[in-house]
PDB file of C-alpha atoms and ligand atoms in Angstrom:
ATOM      1  CA  UNK A   1      92.862  78.043 109.652  1.00  0.00           C
ATOM      2  CA  UNK A   2      89.425  79.838 110.736  1.00  0.00           C
ATOM      3  CA  UNK A   3      90.403  84.116 110.492  1.00  0.00           C
ATOM      4  CA  UNK A   4      86.979  84.873 111.484  1.00  0.00           C
ATOM      5  CA  UNK A   5      84.177  83.288 113.894  1.00  0.00           C
ATOM      6  CA  UNK A   6      80.703  84.072 114.310  1.00  0.00           C
ATOM      7  CA  UNK A   7      79.589  82.551 116.982  1.00  0.00           C
ATOM      8  CA  UNK A   8      75.020  83.026 117.729  1.00  0.00           C
ATOM      9  CA  UNK A   9      75.707  86.762 117.431  1.00  0.00           C
ATOM     10  CA  UNK A  10      73.068  89.139 117.736  1.00  0.00           C
ATOM     11  CA  UNK A  11      72.075  92.226 116.425  1.00  0.00           C
ATOM     12  CA  UNK A  12      68.941  94.347 117.387  1.00  0.00           C
ATOM     13  CA  UNK A  13      67.591  98.152 117.075  1.00  0.00           C
ATOM     14  CA  UNK A  14      64.958  98.236 119.634  1.00  0.00           C
ATOM     15  CA  UNK A  15      62.656  96.463 119.535  1.00  0.00           C
ATOM     16  CA  UNK A  16      64.046  94.431 115.829  1.00  0.00           C
ATOM     17  CA  UNK A  17      65.410  91.572 115.350  1.00  0.00           C
ATOM     18  CA  UNK A  18      68.028  91.792 113.077  1.00  0.00           C
ATOM     19  CA  UNK A  19      70.143  88.853 113.980  1.00  0.00           C
ATOM     20  CA  UNK A  20      69.216  85.889 115.630  1.00  0.00           C
ATOM     21  CA  UNK A  21      71.519  84.287 116.754  1.00  0.00           C
ATOM     22  CA  UNK A  22      73.945  83.630 113.543  1.00  0.00           C
ATOM     23  CA  UNK A  23      77.312  81.512 113.068  1.00  0.00           C
ATOM     24  CA  UNK A  24      79.531  81.464 110.256  1.00  0.00           C
ATOM     25  CA  UNK A  25      83.289  80.119 109.617  1.00  0.00           C
ATOM     26  CA  UNK A  26      85.312  81.912 106.927  1.00  0.00           C
ATOM     27  CA  UNK A  27      88.855  80.622 106.525  1.00  0.00           C
ATOM     28  CA  UNK A  28      92.108  82.324 105.309  1.00  0.00           C
ATOM     29  CA  UNK A  29      92.281  83.172 101.997  1.00  0.00           C
ATOM     30  CA  UNK A  30      88.108  82.222 101.027  1.00  0.00           C
ATOM     31  CA  UNK A  31      86.037  83.975 100.149  1.00  0.00           C
ATOM     32  CA  UNK A  32      83.039  83.638 101.774  1.00  0.00           C
ATOM     33  CA  UNK A  33      79.218  84.786 100.630  1.00  0.00           C
ATOM     34  CA  UNK A  34      76.280  86.229 102.029  1.00  0.00           C
ATOM     35  CA  UNK A  35      72.810  85.701  99.955  1.00  0.00           C
ATOM     36  CA  UNK A  36      69.258  86.652 101.266  1.00  0.00           C
ATOM     37  CA  UNK A  37      67.063  88.846 100.587  1.00  0.00           C
ATOM     38  CA  UNK A  38      66.425  92.427 102.375  1.00  0.00           C
ATOM     39  CA  UNK A  39      66.210  92.904 105.207  1.00  0.00           C
ATOM     40  CA  UNK A  40      67.655  88.650 105.693  1.00  0.00           C
ATOM     41  CA  UNK A  41      70.584  90.871 108.471  1.00  0.00           C
ATOM     42  CA  UNK A  42      73.265  91.215 106.275  1.00  0.00           C
ATOM     43  CA  UNK A  43      74.718  94.443 106.407  1.00  0.00           C
ATOM     44  CA  UNK A  44      73.869  93.859 110.419  1.00  0.00           C
ATOM     45  CA  UNK A  45      76.312  90.725 110.485  1.00  0.00           C
ATOM     46  CA  UNK A  46      78.933  93.356 108.811  1.00  0.00           C
ATOM     47  CA  UNK A  47      78.994  95.861 110.742  1.00  0.00           C
ATOM     48  CA  UNK A  48      78.675  94.080 114.108  1.00  0.00           C
ATOM     49  CA  UNK A  49      81.927  92.064 112.849  1.00  0.00           C
ATOM     50  CA  UNK A  50      83.849  95.705 112.578  1.00  0.00           C
ATOM     51  CA  UNK A  51      82.480  97.076 114.957  1.00  0.00           C
ATOM     52  CA  UNK A  52      80.470  99.677 113.804  1.00  0.00           C
ATOM     53  CA  UNK A  53      77.211  98.877 115.594  1.00  0.00           C
ATOM     54  CA  UNK A  54      77.696  97.132 119.421  1.00  0.00           C
ATOM     55  CA  UNK A  55      75.983  93.004 118.930  1.00  0.00           C
ATOM     56  CA  UNK A  56      73.136  92.641 121.584  1.00  0.00           C
ATOM     57  CA  UNK A  57      75.252  88.596 121.960  1.00  0.00           C
ATOM     58  CA  UNK A  58      77.817  86.646 121.425  1.00  0.00           C
ATOM     59  CA  UNK A  59      81.539  86.351 120.125  1.00  0.00           C
ATOM     60  CA  UNK A  60      82.811  87.139 117.143  1.00  0.00           C
ATOM     61  CA  UNK A  61      87.206  85.952 116.887  1.00  0.00           C
ATOM     62  CA  UNK A  62      89.143  87.522 114.861  1.00  0.00           C
ATOM     63  CA  UNK A  63      92.210  85.414 114.714  1.00  0.00           C
ATOM     64  CA  UNK A  64      91.622  84.222 117.745  1.00  0.00           C
ATOM     65  CA  UNK A  65      91.075  86.493 118.692  1.00  0.00           C
ATOM     66  CA  UNK A  66      88.578  87.674 120.407  1.00  0.00           C
ATOM     67  CA  UNK A  67      86.740  91.093 118.924  1.00  0.00           C
ATOM     68  CA  UNK A  68      83.192  91.064 120.353  1.00  0.00           C
ATOM     69  CA  UNK A  69      82.289  94.924 120.783  1.00  0.00           C
ATOM     70  CA  UNK A  70      84.861  96.035 120.486  1.00  0.00           C
ATOM     71  CA  UNK A  71      84.846  99.763 118.622  1.00  0.00           C
ATOM     72  CA  UNK A  72      85.981  99.828 115.155  1.00  0.00           C
ATOM     73  CA  UNK A  73      88.703 102.182 115.664  1.00  0.00           C
ATOM     74  CA  UNK A  74      90.175  98.927 118.133  1.00  0.00           C
ATOM     75  CA  UNK A  75      89.134  96.717 115.331  1.00  0.00           C
ATOM     76  CA  UNK A  76      89.994  97.569 111.707  1.00  0.00           C
ATOM     77  CA  UNK A  77      94.450  98.063 112.839  1.00  0.00           C
ATOM     78  CA  UNK A  78      93.830  94.412 113.275  1.00  0.00           C
ATOM     79  CA  UNK A  79      93.019  93.951 109.693  1.00  0.00           C
ATOM     80  CA  UNK A  80      89.576  94.212 109.080  1.00  0.00           C
ATOM     81  CA  UNK A  81      87.355  96.278 106.926  1.00  0.00           C
ATOM     82  CA  UNK A  82      84.703  96.925 105.145  1.00  0.00           C
ATOM     83  CA  UNK A  83      83.101  98.767 101.839  1.00  0.00           C
ATOM     84  CA  UNK A  84      80.038  99.962 103.082  1.00  0.00           C
ATOM     85  CA  UNK A  85      76.567  99.101 100.957  1.00  0.00           C
ATOM     86  CA  UNK A  86      76.079 102.290  99.157  1.00  0.00           C
ATOM     87  CA  UNK A  87      80.020 102.958  98.014  1.00  0.00           C
ATOM     88  CA  UNK A  88      79.828 106.218 100.106  1.00  0.00           C
ATOM     89  CA  UNK A  89      81.790 107.877  98.076  1.00  0.00           C
ATOM     90  CA  UNK A  90      82.736 111.643  98.952  1.00  0.00           C
ATOM     91  CA  UNK A  91      81.561 112.983  95.654  1.00  0.00           C
ATOM     92  CA  UNK A  92      82.958 116.903  96.501  1.00  0.00           C
ATOM     93  CA  UNK A  93      86.521 115.753  97.318  1.00  0.00           C
ATOM     94  CA  UNK A  94      89.393 114.538  95.479  1.00  0.00           C
ATOM     95  CA  UNK A  95      89.655 111.027  93.706  1.00  0.00           C
ATOM     96  CA  UNK A  96      93.355 111.151  95.839  1.00  0.00           C
ATOM     97  CA  UNK A  97      90.959 112.568  99.552  1.00  0.00           C
ATOM     98  CA  UNK A  98      88.720 110.340  99.337  1.00  0.00           C
ATOM     99  CA  UNK A  99      91.609 107.845  99.373  1.00  0.00           C
ATOM    100  CA  UNK A 100      93.402 109.004 102.239  1.00  0.00           C
ATOM    101  CA  UNK A 101      89.631 108.753 104.475  1.00  0.00           C
ATOM    102  CA  UNK A 102      90.305 105.118 104.576  1.00  0.00           C
ATOM    103  CA  UNK A 103      94.371 105.692 105.783  1.00  0.00           C
ATOM    104  CA  UNK A 104      93.739 106.598 108.662  1.00  0.00           C
ATOM    105  CA  UNK A 105      94.957 103.344 110.260  1.00  0.00           C
ATOM    106  CA  UNK A 106      98.051 102.779 108.613  1.00  0.00           C
ATOM    107  CA  UNK A 107     101.888 102.387 110.033  1.00  0.00           C
ATOM    108  CA  UNK A 108     104.247 102.266 108.024  1.00  0.00           C
ATOM    109  CA  UNK A 109     104.706 103.803 105.169  1.00  0.00           C
ATOM    110  CA  UNK A 110     103.335 107.421 103.735  1.00  0.00           C
ATOM    111  CA  UNK A 111     100.042 108.310 102.669  1.00  0.00           C
ATOM    112  CA  UNK A 112     101.563 109.303  99.133  1.00  0.00           C
ATOM    113  CA  UNK A 113     103.526 105.566  98.884  1.00  0.00           C
ATOM    114  CA  UNK A 114     100.636 103.426  99.349  1.00  0.00           C
ATOM    115  CA  UNK A 115      98.384 104.694  97.325  1.00  0.00           C
ATOM    116  CA  UNK A 116     100.729 104.530  94.844  1.00  0.00           C
ATOM    117  CA  UNK A 117     100.358 100.165  95.721  1.00  0.00           C
ATOM    118  CA  UNK A 118      96.579  99.908  95.763  1.00  0.00           C
ATOM    119  CA  UNK A 119      96.469 101.755  92.407  1.00  0.00           C
ATOM    120  CA  UNK A 120      98.120  99.247  91.346  1.00  0.00           C
ATOM    121  CA  UNK A 121      94.584  96.909  90.795  1.00  0.00           C
ATOM    122  CA  UNK A 122      93.655 100.260  89.929  1.00  0.00           C
ATOM    123  CA  UNK A 123      95.070 102.021  87.267  1.00  0.00           C
ATOM    124  CA  UNK A 124      92.059 103.821  85.958  1.00  0.00           C
ATOM    125  CA  UNK A 125      91.683 105.515  88.635  1.00  0.00           C
ATOM    126  CA  UNK A 126      95.583 106.434  89.123  1.00  0.00           C
ATOM    127  CA  UNK A 127      95.768 109.319  86.185  1.00  0.00           C
ATOM    128  CA  UNK A 128      92.610 111.174  87.579  1.00  0.00           C
ATOM    129  CA  UNK A 129      94.147 111.652  91.789  1.00  0.00           C
ATOM    130  CA  UNK A 130      93.548 115.107  91.613  1.00  0.00           C
ATOM    131  CA  UNK A 131      89.637 114.793  89.869  1.00  0.00           C
ATOM    132  CA  UNK A 132      86.473 115.346  92.330  1.00  0.00           C
ATOM    133  CA  UNK A 133      84.782 112.331  92.321  1.00  0.00           C
ATOM    134  CA  UNK A 134      81.712 112.945  91.192  1.00  0.00           C
ATOM    135  CA  UNK A 135      83.095 112.984  87.158  1.00  0.00           C
ATOM    136  CA  UNK A 136      83.630 108.929  87.876  1.00  0.00           C
ATOM    137  CA  UNK A 137      81.258 106.518  87.076  1.00  0.00           C
ATOM    138  CA  UNK A 138      78.395 103.661  88.944  1.00  0.00           C
ATOM    139  CA  UNK A 139      81.536 101.211  88.296  1.00  0.00           C
ATOM    140  CA  UNK A 140      84.272 103.674  89.042  1.00  0.00           C
ATOM    141  CA  UNK A 141      82.331 104.725  92.052  1.00  0.00           C
ATOM    142  CA  UNK A 142      82.729 101.255  93.415  1.00  0.00           C
ATOM    143  CA  UNK A 143      86.323 100.930  92.255  1.00  0.00           C
ATOM    144  CA  UNK A 144      87.254 103.666  93.788  1.00  0.00           C
ATOM    145  CA  UNK A 145      85.065 102.426  97.401  1.00  0.00           C
ATOM    146  CA  UNK A 146      87.301  99.165  97.797  1.00  0.00           C
ATOM    147  CA  UNK A 147      90.131 100.894  96.635  1.00  0.00           C
ATOM    148  CA  UNK A 148      89.139 102.900 100.358  1.00  0.00           C
ATOM    149  CA  UNK A 149      88.632  99.624 101.942  1.00  0.00           C
ATOM    150  CA  UNK A 150      92.352  98.888 101.182  1.00  0.00           C
ATOM    151  CA  UNK A 151      94.582 101.566 102.310  1.00  0.00           C
ATOM    152  CA  UNK A 152      94.982  99.951 105.859  1.00  0.00           C
ATOM    153  CA  UNK A 153      96.071  97.009 104.746  1.00  0.00           C
ATOM    154  CA  UNK A 154      93.534  94.695 105.667  1.00  0.00           C
ATOM    155  CA  UNK A 155      93.975  90.410 105.144  1.00  0.00           C
ATOM    156  CA  UNK A 156      90.480  90.508 106.077  1.00  0.00           C
ATOM    157  CA  UNK A 157      87.309  92.823 103.935  1.00  0.00           C
ATOM    158  CA  UNK A 158      84.419  92.967 103.843  1.00  0.00           C
ATOM    159  CA  UNK A 159      81.754  93.779 100.352  1.00  0.00           C
ATOM    160  CA  UNK A 160      78.622  94.321 101.295  1.00  0.00           C
ATOM    161  CA  UNK A 161      76.582  94.763  97.263  1.00  0.00           C
ATOM    162  CA  UNK A 162      79.400  96.604  95.516  1.00  0.00           C
ATOM    163  CA  UNK A 163      77.344  95.272  92.298  1.00  0.00           C
ATOM    164  CA  UNK A 164      74.663  97.090  93.456  1.00  0.00           C
ATOM    165  CA  UNK A 165      72.874  99.432  90.856  1.00  0.00           C
ATOM    166  CA  UNK A 166      76.179  98.270  88.358  1.00  0.00           C
ATOM    167  CA  UNK A 167      75.553  97.759  84.718  1.00  0.00           C
ATOM    168  CA  UNK A 168      76.840  93.833  83.470  1.00  0.00           C
ATOM    169  CA  UNK A 169      80.001  95.342  82.320  1.00  0.00           C
ATOM    170  CA  UNK A 170      80.973  97.347  85.431  1.00  0.00           C
ATOM    171  CA  UNK A 171      79.530  94.250  88.313  1.00  0.00           C
ATOM    172  CA  UNK A 172      81.947  91.922  85.721  1.00  0.00           C
ATOM    173  CA  UNK A 173      84.853  93.818  86.293  1.00  0.00           C
ATOM    174  CA  UNK A 174      83.959  94.531  90.318  1.00  0.00           C
ATOM    175  CA  UNK A 175      83.691  90.230  90.315  1.00  0.00           C
ATOM    176  CA  UNK A 176      87.149  90.810  88.612  1.00  0.00           C
ATOM    177  CA  UNK A 177      88.590  92.905  90.923  1.00  0.00           C
ATOM    178  CA  UNK A 178      87.191  90.603  94.235  1.00  0.00           C
ATOM    179  CA  UNK A 179      88.670  87.626  92.220  1.00  0.00           C
ATOM    180  CA  UNK A 180      92.174  89.143  92.153  1.00  0.00           C
ATOM    181  CA  UNK A 181      91.855  90.735  95.977  1.00  0.00           C
ATOM    182  CA  UNK A 182      91.605  86.416  96.450  1.00  0.00           C
ATOM    183  CA  UNK A 183      94.775  85.802  94.894  1.00  0.00           C
ATOM    184  CA  UNK A 184      96.899  88.786  96.203  1.00  0.00           C
ATOM    185  CA  UNK A 185      96.146  86.581  99.841  1.00  0.00           C
ATOM    186  CA  UNK A 186      93.297  89.643 100.633  1.00  0.00           C
ATOM    187  CA  UNK A 187      90.377  87.150 103.017  1.00  0.00           C
ATOM    188  CA  UNK A 188      87.321  88.596 101.661  1.00  0.00           C
ATOM    189  CA  UNK A 189      83.239  88.442 102.973  1.00  0.00           C
ATOM    190  CA  UNK A 190      80.893  89.132 100.217  1.00  0.00           C
ATOM    191  CA  UNK A 191      77.188  90.016 101.151  1.00  0.00           C
ATOM    192  CA  UNK A 192      75.656  90.483  97.420  1.00  0.00           C
ATOM    193  CA  UNK A 193      72.139  89.895  95.581  1.00  0.00           C
ATOM    194  CA  UNK A 194      73.735  88.325  92.270  1.00  0.00           C
ATOM    195  CA  UNK A 195      73.593  85.307  94.365  1.00  0.00           C
ATOM    196  CA  UNK A 196      75.162  83.067  91.278  1.00  0.00           C
ATOM    197  CA  UNK A 197      77.896  85.201  90.551  1.00  0.00           C
ATOM    198  CA  UNK A 198      78.735  86.101  94.140  1.00  0.00           C
ATOM    199  CA  UNK A 199      78.886  81.650  94.119  1.00  0.00           C
ATOM    200  CA  UNK A 200      80.540  81.368  91.359  1.00  0.00           C
ATOM    201  CA  UNK A 201      84.073  83.363  92.973  1.00  0.00           C
ATOM    202  CA  UNK A 202      83.364  82.385  97.030  1.00  0.00           C
ATOM    203  CA  UNK A 203      83.915  78.798  97.999  1.00  0.00           C
ATOM    204  CA  UNK A 204      81.300  78.752 100.850  1.00  0.00           C
ATOM    205  CA  UNK A 205      78.719  80.549 100.788  1.00  0.00           C
ATOM    206  CA  UNK A 206      75.566  81.611 103.767  1.00  0.00           C
ATOM    207  CA  UNK A 207      72.272  81.830 102.864  1.00  0.00           C
ATOM    208  CA  UNK A 208      70.065  84.408 105.389  1.00  0.00           C
ATOM    209  CA  UNK A 209      66.276  84.218 105.819  1.00  0.00           C
ATOM    210  CA  UNK A 210      65.238  86.841 109.025  1.00  0.00           C
ATOM    211  CA  UNK A 211      68.235  86.504 111.166  1.00  0.00           C
ATOM    212  CA  UNK A 212      69.257  83.154 110.321  1.00  0.00           C
ATOM    213  CA  UNK A 213      71.491  81.115 108.363  1.00  0.00           C
ATOM    214  CA  UNK A 214      68.568  78.929 106.736  1.00  0.00           C
ATOM    215  CA  UNK A 215      71.254  77.153 104.412  1.00  0.00           C
ATOM    216  CA  UNK A 216      75.034  76.666 104.299  1.00  0.00           C
ATOM    217  CA  UNK A 217      77.274  74.743 102.496  1.00  0.00           C
ATOM    218  CA  UNK A 218      80.066  74.898  99.421  1.00  0.00           C
ATOM    219  CA  UNK A 219      78.887  76.955  96.648  1.00  0.00           C
ATOM    220  CA  UNK A 220      78.669  73.920  94.408  1.00  0.00           C
ATOM    221  CA  UNK A 221      76.170  72.713  96.638  1.00  0.00           C
ATOM    222  CA  UNK A 222      74.532  75.577  97.173  1.00  0.00           C
ATOM    223  CA  UNK A 223      74.344  76.220  93.375  1.00  0.00           C
ATOM    224  CA  UNK A 224      72.780  72.748  92.941  1.00  0.00           C
ATOM    225  CA  UNK A 225      70.325  73.221  96.051  1.00  0.00           C
ATOM    226  CA  UNK A 226      66.488  73.341  95.279  1.00  0.00           C
ATOM    227  CA  UNK A 227      65.515  75.386  98.036  1.00  0.00           C
ATOM    228  CA  UNK A 228      68.395  77.858  96.911  1.00  0.00           C
ATOM    229  CA  UNK A 229      67.429  77.749  93.285  1.00  0.00           C
ATOM    230  CA  UNK A 230      63.544  78.155  93.802  1.00  0.00           C
ATOM    231  CA  UNK A 231      64.182  81.583  96.053  1.00  0.00           C
ATOM    232  CA  UNK A 232      66.971  82.877  94.824  1.00  0.00           C
ATOM    233  CA  UNK A 233      68.256  81.442  90.684  1.00  0.00           C
ATOM    234  CA  UNK A 234      66.801  83.160  88.488  1.00  0.00           C
ATOM    235  CA  UNK A 235      65.771  86.861  89.310  1.00  0.00           C
ATOM    236  CA  UNK A 236      67.798  89.899  90.118  1.00  0.00           C
ATOM    237  CA  UNK A 237      66.245  91.981  91.989  1.00  0.00           C
ATOM    238  CA  UNK A 238      67.976  95.348  89.978  1.00  0.00           C
TER     239      UNK A 238
HETATM  240  N1  ATP B   1      69.646 100.922 111.990  1.00  0.00           N
HETATM  241  C1  ATP B   1      68.626  99.667 112.380  1.00  0.00           C
HETATM  242  N2  ATP B   1      66.934 101.230 113.236  1.00  0.00           N
HETATM  243  C2  ATP B   1      66.571  99.969 113.018  1.00  0.00           C
HETATM  244  N3  ATP B   1      66.399  98.612 111.796  1.00  0.00           N
HETATM  245  C3  ATP B   1      67.305  98.314 111.516  1.00  0.00           C
HETATM  246  C4  ATP B   1      68.210  99.530 111.275  1.00  0.00           C
HETATM  247  N4  ATP B   1      68.745  99.143 110.813  1.00  0.00           N
HETATM  248  C5  ATP B   1      68.589  97.229 109.695  1.00  0.00           C
HETATM  249  N5  ATP B   1      67.345  97.262 110.333  1.00  0.00           N
HETATM  250  C6  ATP B   1      66.571  96.368 110.233  1.00  0.00           C
HETATM  251  O1  ATP B   1      67.053  94.763 110.337  1.00  0.00           O
HETATM  252  C7  ATP B   1      66.663  95.011 109.854  1.00  0.00           C
HETATM  253  C8  ATP B   1      68.295  93.638 108.965  1.00  0.00           C
HETATM  254  O2  ATP B   1      68.326  94.927 107.938  1.00  0.00           O
HETATM  255  P1  ATP B   1      70.044  94.564 108.018  1.00  0.00           P
HETATM  256  O3  ATP B   1      70.273  96.075 106.954  1.00  0.00           O
HETATM  257  O4  ATP B   1      70.962  93.846 108.052  1.00  0.00           O
HETATM  258  O5  ATP B   1      69.900  93.834 106.016  1.00  0.00           O
HETATM  259  P2  ATP B   1      69.731  93.422 104.879  1.00  0.00           P
HETATM  260  O6  ATP B   1      70.499  91.463 104.689  1.00  0.00           O
HETATM  261  O7  ATP B   1      71.628  94.177 104.985  1.00  0.00           O
HETATM  262  O8  ATP B   1      69.173  93.659 103.411  1.00  0.00           O
HETATM  263  P3  ATP B   1      69.704  94.790 102.043  1.00  0.00           P
HETATM  264  O9  ATP B   1      69.722  93.410 101.911  1.00  0.00           O
HETATM  265  O10 ATP B   1      68.495  95.436 102.270  1.00  0.00           O
HETATM  266  O11 ATP B   1      70.799  95.096 102.403  1.00  0.00           O
HETATM  267  C9  ATP B   1      65.388  94.726 108.225  1.00  0.00           C
HETATM  268  O12 ATP B   1      64.756  94.797 108.809  1.00  0.00           O
HETATM  269  C10 ATP B   1      66.194  96.090 108.274  1.00  0.00           C
HETATM  270  O13 ATP B   1      65.458  96.335 108.341  1.00  0.00           O
HETATM  271 MG1   MG B   2      72.844  95.272 102.868  1.00  0.00          MG
END
């Protein structure tokens, strides 16, 4: 079943046309990846889906409901969460406090019950809840950002470049975790510059260029596509 349907999405910032008529589908239970160079419009698509920015035009349907143009606080309770690019961890706050920032829409259970559930996937964070987030390594801060995204118990999670700036080992751990999240039933939209690893874990992918989808398909198909190989594989910008 299609969980998320995006039709003819347009996002503009003043005169900048960041997203120009994108369509995409994410089926329930899938990992779908958005690939593209800097400035292709990947983050803008995610921001529009979760209501951080209002699209100029187009339709976004989630579980059959039109959510286009709704503000974030009305979208998150429907089961959508975003882990933003750059993690956005509050380093002066404790790990527990950072988690609570993401749990504001939760309707049942106490804060500590939800933290306890979420931390099942993040054993390294559990003994460190009262430490400032500044004490964590980059990889651990990314884990914290993902854990915070899960506090609202989303059915659909969007991850914006979660492996950016991490060591290969920490990036590997993030990809392992994404696989576990999918196995636990979370549907995922993954933006990545690490194209090979993203396609290895995703069912399908969309390649964006200048705000448009220039290529889409199953992961295996994309991994052997000449255009994708020439443009993205074998080159790592970070
Ligand atoms: N707040 C903003 N104001 C003006 N222009 C913006 C703003 N945010 C993004 N843009 C522009 O919109 C276009 C798409 O940006 P977006 O951040 O969506 O791309 P991206 O694919 O996520 O890039 P990156 O890989 O660098 O994260 C770019 O040309 C960018 O400069
Ligand atoms: Mg981005």
